[in-house]
Short mmCIF file of C-alpha atoms in Angstrom, two decimals:
data_model
loop_
_atom_site.label_atom_id
_atom_site.label_comp_id
_atom_site.label_asym_id
_atom_site.label_seq_id
_atom_site.Cartn_x
_atom_site.Cartn_y
_atom_site.Cartn_z
CA MET A 1 134.05 145.28 197.45
CA LYS A 2 133.36 148.13 195.29
CA LYS A 3 136.48 148.88 194.26
CA LEU A 4 136.86 145.29 192.62
CA ILE A 5 133.79 145.89 190.71
CA VAL A 6 134.75 149.35 189.83
CA ASN A 7 138.23 147.94 189.07
CA SER A 8 136.60 144.85 187.03
CA ILE A 9 133.77 147.83 184.95
CA LEU A 10 137.13 150.00 184.45
CA MET A 11 139.56 147.27 182.97
CA LEU A 12 136.38 145.98 181.15
CA ALA A 13 135.43 149.25 179.18
CA LEU A 14 139.33 149.72 178.34
CA SER A 15 139.12 146.60 176.70
CA PHE A 16 136.55 147.80 174.96
CA SER A 17 138.04 150.83 173.99
CA PHE A 18 141.28 149.16 172.89
CA VAL A 19 139.56 146.86 170.40
CA SER A 20 137.30 149.74 169.12
CA CYS A 21 140.25 151.62 168.23
CA ARG A 22 142.46 148.76 166.80
CA GLU A 23 139.18 148.33 164.49
CA THR A 24 138.76 151.54 163.68
CA THR A 25 142.62 151.57 162.53
CA ASP A 26 142.39 148.09 160.33
CA LYS A 27 139.50 150.11 159.03
CA ALA A 28 141.37 153.52 158.02
CA LYS A 29 143.38 150.72 156.91
CA ASP A 30 141.23 148.86 154.05
CA ALA A 31 140.09 152.50 153.14
CA ALA A 32 143.34 153.69 152.32
CA GLU A 33 144.24 150.46 150.61
CA GLN A 34 140.69 150.90 148.39
CA ALA A 35 141.77 154.65 147.96
CA GLY A 36 145.05 153.61 146.52
CA GLU A 37 143.83 150.81 143.89
CA ALA A 38 141.08 153.28 142.94
CA LEU A 39 143.70 156.08 142.22
CA GLU A 40 146.01 153.46 140.40
CA GLU A 41 142.66 152.15 138.52
CA THR A 42 141.98 156.03 137.43
CA SER A 43 145.75 156.94 136.44
CA GLU A 44 145.50 153.60 134.41
CA ASP A 45 142.63 154.64 132.60
CA LEU A 46 143.47 157.97 132.09
CA LYS A 47 146.65 156.76 130.17
CA GLU A 48 144.85 154.60 128.28
CA MET A 49 142.37 158.02 127.23
CA SER A 50 145.53 159.79 126.20
CA GLU A 51 146.57 157.28 124.58
CA ASP A 52 143.52 156.45 122.62
CA MET A 53 143.10 160.71 121.92
CA MET A 54 146.82 161.13 120.57
CA GLU A 55 145.94 157.83 118.18
CA LYS A 56 142.74 159.97 117.05
CA THR A 57 144.49 162.80 116.70
CA LYS A 58 147.12 161.33 114.26
CA GLU A 59 144.54 159.80 112.13
CA VAL A 60 142.67 163.01 112.14
CA GLY A 61 146.21 164.80 110.85
CA GLU A 62 146.84 162.63 108.53
CA ASP A 63 143.01 162.26 107.25
CA VAL A 64 144.15 166.41 107.05
CA LYS A 65 147.03 165.40 105.26
CA GLU A 66 145.24 163.67 102.80
CA SER A 67 142.29 166.19 102.28
CA ALA A 68 144.74 168.74 101.57
CA GLU A 69 146.73 166.81 98.90
CA ASP A 70 143.37 166.06 96.99
CA ALA A 71 142.78 170.10 97.31
CA ALA A 72 146.14 170.50 95.47
CA ASP A 73 145.27 168.17 93.04
CA SER A 74 142.08 169.40 92.11
CA VAL A 75 143.11 172.65 91.78
CA LYS A 76 146.30 171.81 89.95
CA GLU A 77 144.12 169.67 87.69
CA ALA A 78 141.27 172.76 87.13
CA GLY A 79 144.58 175.64 86.29
CA GLU A 80 145.85 172.69 83.80
CA ASN A 81 141.36 172.20 82.36
CA ALA A 82 141.76 176.08 82.44
CA LEU A 83 145.01 176.82 80.34
CA ASP A 84 144.13 173.95 77.83
CA LYS A 85 140.80 175.88 77.16
CA ALA A 86 142.74 179.20 77.12
CA LYS A 87 145.00 177.54 74.91
CA GLU A 88 141.96 176.07 72.14
CA ALA A 89 140.16 179.24 72.52
CA GLY A 90 143.35 181.41 71.33
CA GLU A 91 143.78 178.51 68.43
CA ASP A 92 140.32 179.37 67.65
CA VAL A 93 140.29 183.34 67.47
CA LYS A 94 143.38 182.44 65.42
CA ASP A 95 141.66 180.45 63.21
CA ALA A 96 138.98 183.22 62.74
CA ALA A 97 141.47 185.95 62.30
CA LYS A 98 143.30 183.78 59.19
CA ASP A 99 139.65 182.87 58.20
CA ALA A 100 138.56 185.83 57.74
CA ALA A 101 142.11 188.03 56.41
CA ASN A 102 141.46 184.73 53.99
CA LYS A 103 138.20 186.41 53.41
CA VAL A 104 139.52 189.88 52.65
CA LYS A 105 141.97 188.94 50.74
CA ASP A 106 139.28 187.07 48.38
CA ALA A 107 137.41 190.08 48.19
CA VAL A 108 140.03 192.49 47.11
CA ASP A 109 141.12 189.88 45.07
CA GLY A 110 138.05 189.36 43.56
CA ASP A 111 137.22 193.54 43.20
CA SER A 112 140.63 194.05 41.61
CA LYS A 113 140.00 191.35 38.50
#
């Protein structure tokens, strides 16, 4: 009778350990699946972030290009304005020289009469 009770207890303990191991295995599988899903979500988030970053980088590049074109136009316009001012100053000097030459001529002609 003693052996029967000991064997029954032993069988009961073994059945609990098998059930416990199966539950542990199931829990491990669930955890692995959840980790896989989290990894996929993270991968998708990273992909979206990189696409957003590429789009923003493209926009910044276009803004820089437009700014550079605007700056080039401004420099060209400033150069043209400076050239116009230089031409005007040259014409003013030329007119002043003609006026001075005429005054000298008039003064010389007035003294010779």
